[in-house]
Amino acid sequence: MSAVTVTAAFPGGPEEAAHEKVMRAINRNGDQNHELVLVDGMSPADVVLAHRAALQVLRPCIESACLDAYSDDAWPPAVLHSYERALSLARESVAAGIRPRRADPGMGIEIDVRDDAQFELLLDLAAHTINAEGWRGDQLVFGASDSGTSLWIAVTAEQLAELLSRLGALGIPSTAFTVQSRDR
């Protein structure tokens, strides 16, 4: 599997040339999705922001999402309300007969990304959970796991450009993600 590191684009500099080279390689594949993974070594705060930016870019194409209300670490105080709400959603699904009563109450909690409150919950918890997924039909487009240490997304060239813009606005270098080709 070949990997190309995405670089920030600054007018006229070598970074712009490298960015253009990456974009040309991506555009050669047409509208296919391109896999990006979060690189190691980012600060915990930047990891959270990168997860949030990726979800915001992918929200329009995510048809179904779920998350596990489990983390290898203590939930940060700032997201405890979302953790409690996720468990509440699971209980509501059991009461409505959607979820089996014997199901683990913290596993596979369905999230409706069209609902702003539920999407906010996903934004809060994705970077801390052992597993969160977003699907377009039967295709996985977002996968977060390992309590923030693993993030994988599938984006189009247009979504990549939007992600790079969002990362730049947050002060996160575009090298936070590595683009992996689908050539194996």
Short mmCIF file of N, CA, C and O in Angstrom, two decimals, residues 2-68:
data_model
loop_
_atom_site.label_atom_id
_atom_site.label_comp_id
_atom_site.label_asym_id
_atom_site.label_seq_id
_atom_site.Cartn_x
_atom_site.Cartn_y
_atom_site.Cartn_z
N SER A 2 0.75 2.10 -0.98
CA SER A 2 1.56 3.31 -1.00
C SER A 2 0.83 4.42 -0.26
O SER A 2 -0.38 4.47 -0.25
N ALA A 3 1.59 5.29 0.36
CA ALA A 3 0.99 6.39 1.11
C ALA A 3 1.66 7.69 0.71
O ALA A 3 2.85 7.73 0.45
N VAL A 4 0.89 8.74 0.65
CA VAL A 4 1.39 10.06 0.34
C VAL A 4 0.95 10.98 1.46
O VAL A 4 -0.22 10.98 1.83
N THR A 5 1.86 11.73 2.02
CA THR A 5 1.48 12.65 3.08
C THR A 5 0.91 13.91 2.46
O THR A 5 1.48 14.48 1.53
N VAL A 6 -0.22 14.35 2.95
CA VAL A 6 -0.87 15.57 2.48
C VAL A 6 -0.14 16.74 3.10
O VAL A 6 0.16 16.74 4.29
N THR A 7 0.16 17.76 2.30
CA THR A 7 0.86 18.93 2.82
C THR A 7 0.02 20.17 2.67
O THR A 7 -0.86 20.24 1.83
N ALA A 8 0.30 21.14 3.50
CA ALA A 8 -0.43 22.41 3.44
C ALA A 8 -0.08 23.15 2.16
O ALA A 8 1.02 23.04 1.66
N ALA A 9 -1.03 23.90 1.66
CA ALA A 9 -0.82 24.65 0.43
C ALA A 9 -0.65 26.12 0.74
O ALA A 9 -1.52 26.74 1.32
N PHE A 10 0.50 26.67 0.38
CA PHE A 10 0.76 28.09 0.51
C PHE A 10 1.12 28.62 -0.86
O PHE A 10 1.94 28.03 -1.56
N PRO A 11 0.46 29.69 -1.29
CA PRO A 11 0.67 30.20 -2.65
C PRO A 11 2.15 30.37 -2.99
O PRO A 11 2.89 31.00 -2.26
N GLY A 12 2.54 29.71 -4.09
CA GLY A 12 3.87 29.91 -4.63
C GLY A 12 4.98 29.12 -3.97
O GLY A 12 6.09 29.11 -4.47
N GLY A 13 4.75 28.45 -2.87
CA GLY A 13 5.82 27.75 -2.17
C GLY A 13 5.89 26.28 -2.55
O GLY A 13 5.07 25.76 -3.29
N PRO A 14 6.93 25.60 -2.03
CA PRO A 14 7.07 24.17 -2.32
C PRO A 14 5.91 23.35 -1.76
O PRO A 14 5.57 22.31 -2.31
N GLU A 15 5.29 23.83 -0.68
CA GLU A 15 4.14 23.12 -0.12
C GLU A 15 2.99 23.09 -1.11
O GLU A 15 2.29 22.09 -1.22
N GLU A 16 2.79 24.20 -1.85
CA GLU A 16 1.71 24.23 -2.84
C GLU A 16 1.99 23.23 -3.94
O GLU A 16 1.08 22.51 -4.38
N ALA A 17 3.23 23.12 -4.37
CA ALA A 17 3.58 22.17 -5.42
C ALA A 17 3.31 20.74 -4.95
O ALA A 17 2.76 19.92 -5.69
N ALA A 18 3.68 20.43 -3.72
CA ALA A 18 3.44 19.09 -3.18
C ALA A 18 1.95 18.82 -3.05
O ALA A 18 1.47 17.73 -3.35
N HIS A 19 1.20 19.83 -2.60
CA HIS A 19 -0.24 19.69 -2.47
C HIS A 19 -0.88 19.43 -3.83
O HIS A 19 -1.73 18.54 -3.96
N GLU A 20 -0.47 20.17 -4.83
CA GLU A 20 -1.01 19.98 -6.17
C GLU A 20 -0.69 18.58 -6.70
O GLU A 20 -1.53 17.96 -7.34
N LYS A 21 0.50 18.06 -6.40
CA LYS A 21 0.87 16.72 -6.83
C LYS A 21 -0.06 15.69 -6.20
O LYS A 21 -0.52 14.77 -6.87
N VAL A 22 -0.34 15.83 -4.92
CA VAL A 22 -1.25 14.92 -4.23
C VAL A 22 -2.64 15.01 -4.84
O VAL A 22 -3.28 14.00 -5.12
N MET A 23 -3.13 16.23 -5.06
CA MET A 23 -4.47 16.40 -5.62
C MET A 23 -4.56 15.81 -7.03
O MET A 23 -5.57 15.21 -7.38
N ARG A 24 -3.51 15.94 -7.84
CA ARG A 24 -3.52 15.33 -9.17
C ARG A 24 -3.61 13.81 -9.06
O ARG A 24 -4.34 13.17 -9.80
N ALA A 25 -2.86 13.23 -8.12
CA ALA A 25 -2.90 11.78 -7.94
C ALA A 25 -4.30 11.34 -7.52
O ALA A 25 -4.81 10.31 -7.98
N ILE A 26 -4.93 12.11 -6.66
CA ILE A 26 -6.28 11.78 -6.21
C ILE A 26 -7.26 11.93 -7.36
O ILE A 26 -8.11 11.07 -7.59
N ASN A 27 -7.16 13.00 -8.11
CA ASN A 27 -8.10 13.26 -9.19
C ASN A 27 -7.98 12.25 -10.32
O ASN A 27 -8.93 12.02 -11.05
N ARG A 28 -6.81 11.61 -10.48
CA ARG A 28 -6.65 10.56 -11.50
C ARG A 28 -7.63 9.43 -11.27
O ARG A 28 -8.05 8.78 -12.20
N ASN A 29 -7.98 9.20 -10.03
CA ASN A 29 -8.90 8.11 -9.70
C ASN A 29 -10.36 8.52 -9.83
O ASN A 29 -11.25 7.77 -9.46
N GLY A 30 -10.63 9.71 -10.30
CA GLY A 30 -12.00 10.16 -10.48
C GLY A 30 -12.70 10.40 -9.16
O GLY A 30 -12.12 10.92 -8.22
N ASP A 31 -13.98 10.03 -9.09
CA ASP A 31 -14.78 10.29 -7.91
C ASP A 31 -14.69 9.20 -6.85
O ASP A 31 -15.45 9.21 -5.90
N GLN A 32 -13.76 8.27 -7.02
CA GLN A 32 -13.61 7.23 -6.02
C GLN A 32 -13.25 7.83 -4.68
O GLN A 32 -12.66 8.90 -4.60
N ASN A 33 -13.58 7.10 -3.63
CA ASN A 33 -13.16 7.53 -2.30
C ASN A 33 -11.69 7.23 -2.10
O ASN A 33 -11.15 6.29 -2.69
N HIS A 34 -11.07 8.05 -1.30
CA HIS A 34 -9.66 7.90 -0.97
C HIS A 34 -9.55 7.75 0.53
O HIS A 34 -10.20 8.48 1.28
N GLU A 35 -8.76 6.81 0.96
CA GLU A 35 -8.63 6.53 2.38
C GLU A 35 -7.61 7.45 3.03
O GLU A 35 -6.51 7.60 2.53
N LEU A 36 -8.00 8.03 4.16
CA LEU A 36 -7.10 8.85 4.94
C LEU A 36 -7.05 8.28 6.35
O LEU A 36 -8.06 7.81 6.86
N VAL A 37 -5.88 8.32 6.94
CA VAL A 37 -5.72 7.90 8.32
C VAL A 37 -5.03 9.02 9.08
O VAL A 37 -4.21 9.75 8.53
N LEU A 38 -5.38 9.14 10.34
CA LEU A 38 -4.78 10.14 11.21
C LEU A 38 -3.38 9.68 11.57
O LEU A 38 -3.16 8.51 11.87
N VAL A 39 -2.42 10.59 11.52
CA VAL A 39 -1.05 10.23 11.85
C VAL A 39 -0.84 10.24 13.37
O VAL A 39 -1.60 10.88 14.11
N ASP A 40 0.17 9.55 13.81
CA ASP A 40 0.53 9.53 15.23
C ASP A 40 1.24 10.83 15.61
O ASP A 40 1.75 11.55 14.75
N GLY A 41 1.27 11.10 16.90
CA GLY A 41 2.06 12.21 17.40
C GLY A 41 1.34 13.53 17.55
O GLY A 41 1.96 14.54 17.88
N MET A 42 0.04 13.55 17.29
CA MET A 42 -0.71 14.80 17.45
C MET A 42 -1.07 14.99 18.91
O MET A 42 -1.20 14.03 19.66
N SER A 43 -1.29 16.22 19.30
CA SER A 43 -1.73 16.50 20.66
C SER A 43 -3.15 15.97 20.84
O SER A 43 -3.91 15.89 19.86
N PRO A 44 -3.53 15.59 22.06
CA PRO A 44 -4.90 15.11 22.28
C PRO A 44 -5.96 16.12 21.82
O PRO A 44 -6.99 15.72 21.26
N ALA A 45 -5.72 17.40 22.04
CA ALA A 45 -6.70 18.41 21.61
C ALA A 45 -6.84 18.43 20.09
O ALA A 45 -7.95 18.54 19.56
N ASP A 46 -5.72 18.30 19.35
CA ASP A 46 -5.78 18.29 17.90
C ASP A 46 -6.44 17.01 17.37
O ASP A 46 -7.12 17.03 16.35
N VAL A 47 -6.25 15.90 18.07
CA VAL A 47 -6.90 14.65 17.68
C VAL A 47 -8.42 14.83 17.74
O VAL A 47 -9.14 14.44 16.82
N VAL A 48 -8.89 15.43 18.82
CA VAL A 48 -10.34 15.67 18.96
C VAL A 48 -10.82 16.57 17.83
O VAL A 48 -11.85 16.29 17.20
N LEU A 49 -10.10 17.64 17.55
CA LEU A 49 -10.51 18.56 16.48
C LEU A 49 -10.49 17.88 15.11
O LEU A 49 -11.37 18.13 14.28
N ALA A 50 -9.53 17.00 14.88
CA ALA A 50 -9.45 16.30 13.60
C ALA A 50 -10.64 15.35 13.43
O ALA A 50 -11.22 15.26 12.34
N HIS A 51 -11.01 14.64 14.50
CA HIS A 51 -12.20 13.78 14.44
C HIS A 51 -13.44 14.61 14.11
O HIS A 51 -14.25 14.22 13.27
N ARG A 52 -13.59 15.72 14.81
CA ARG A 52 -14.76 16.58 14.60
C ARG A 52 -14.79 17.10 13.16
O ARG A 52 -15.85 17.09 12.52
N ALA A 53 -13.65 17.58 12.66
CA ALA A 53 -13.60 18.12 11.29
C ALA A 53 -13.97 17.04 10.28
O ALA A 53 -14.72 17.29 9.33
N ALA A 54 -13.44 15.83 10.47
CA ALA A 54 -13.74 14.74 9.54
C ALA A 54 -15.23 14.42 9.54
O ALA A 54 -15.84 14.26 8.47
N LEU A 55 -15.82 14.35 10.72
CA LEU A 55 -17.26 14.07 10.78
C LEU A 55 -18.09 15.18 10.15
O LEU A 55 -19.08 14.91 9.46
N GLN A 56 -17.70 16.42 10.35
CA GLN A 56 -18.44 17.54 9.77
C GLN A 56 -18.38 17.49 8.24
O GLN A 56 -19.37 17.77 7.57
N VAL A 57 -17.23 17.11 7.70
CA VAL A 57 -17.09 17.00 6.25
C VAL A 57 -17.94 15.84 5.72
O VAL A 57 -18.59 15.96 4.68
N LEU A 58 -17.96 14.75 6.45
CA LEU A 58 -18.65 13.54 5.98
C LEU A 58 -20.14 13.51 6.30
O LEU A 58 -20.88 12.69 5.74
N ARG A 59 -20.61 14.37 7.18
CA ARG A 59 -22.01 14.32 7.62
C ARG A 59 -23.02 14.23 6.47
O ARG A 59 -23.93 13.41 6.52
N PRO A 60 -22.89 15.03 5.41
CA PRO A 60 -23.90 14.96 4.34
C PRO A 60 -24.00 13.59 3.66
O PRO A 60 -25.05 13.26 3.11
N CYS A 61 -22.94 12.80 3.71
CA CYS A 61 -23.00 11.51 3.01
C CYS A 61 -23.20 10.32 3.96
O CYS A 61 -23.41 9.21 3.50
N ILE A 62 -23.16 10.55 5.26
CA ILE A 62 -23.36 9.45 6.20
C ILE A 62 -24.86 9.16 6.31
O ILE A 62 -25.65 10.03 6.65
N GLU A 63 -25.22 7.92 6.01
CA GLU A 63 -26.62 7.50 6.07
C GLU A 63 -26.95 6.82 7.40
O GLU A 63 -28.09 6.88 7.86
N SER A 64 -25.97 6.15 7.99
CA SER A 64 -26.18 5.52 9.29
C SER A 64 -24.87 5.59 10.08
O SER A 64 -23.79 5.57 9.50
N ALA A 65 -25.02 5.68 11.39
CA ALA A 65 -23.85 5.78 12.26
C ALA A 65 -24.16 5.08 13.57
O ALA A 65 -25.32 4.97 13.98
N CYS A 66 -23.11 4.61 14.20
CA CYS A 66 -23.25 4.02 15.52
C CYS A 66 -21.96 4.24 16.30
O CYS A 66 -20.92 4.56 15.72
N LEU A 67 -22.08 4.11 17.61
CA LEU A 67 -20.89 4.24 18.45
C LEU A 67 -21.04 3.37 19.68
O LEU A 67 -22.14 2.94 20.03
N ASP A 68 -19.92 3.08 20.29
CA ASP A 68 -19.89 2.35 21.54
C ASP A 68 -19.62 3.35 22.66
O ASP A 68 -18.71 4.17 22.55
#
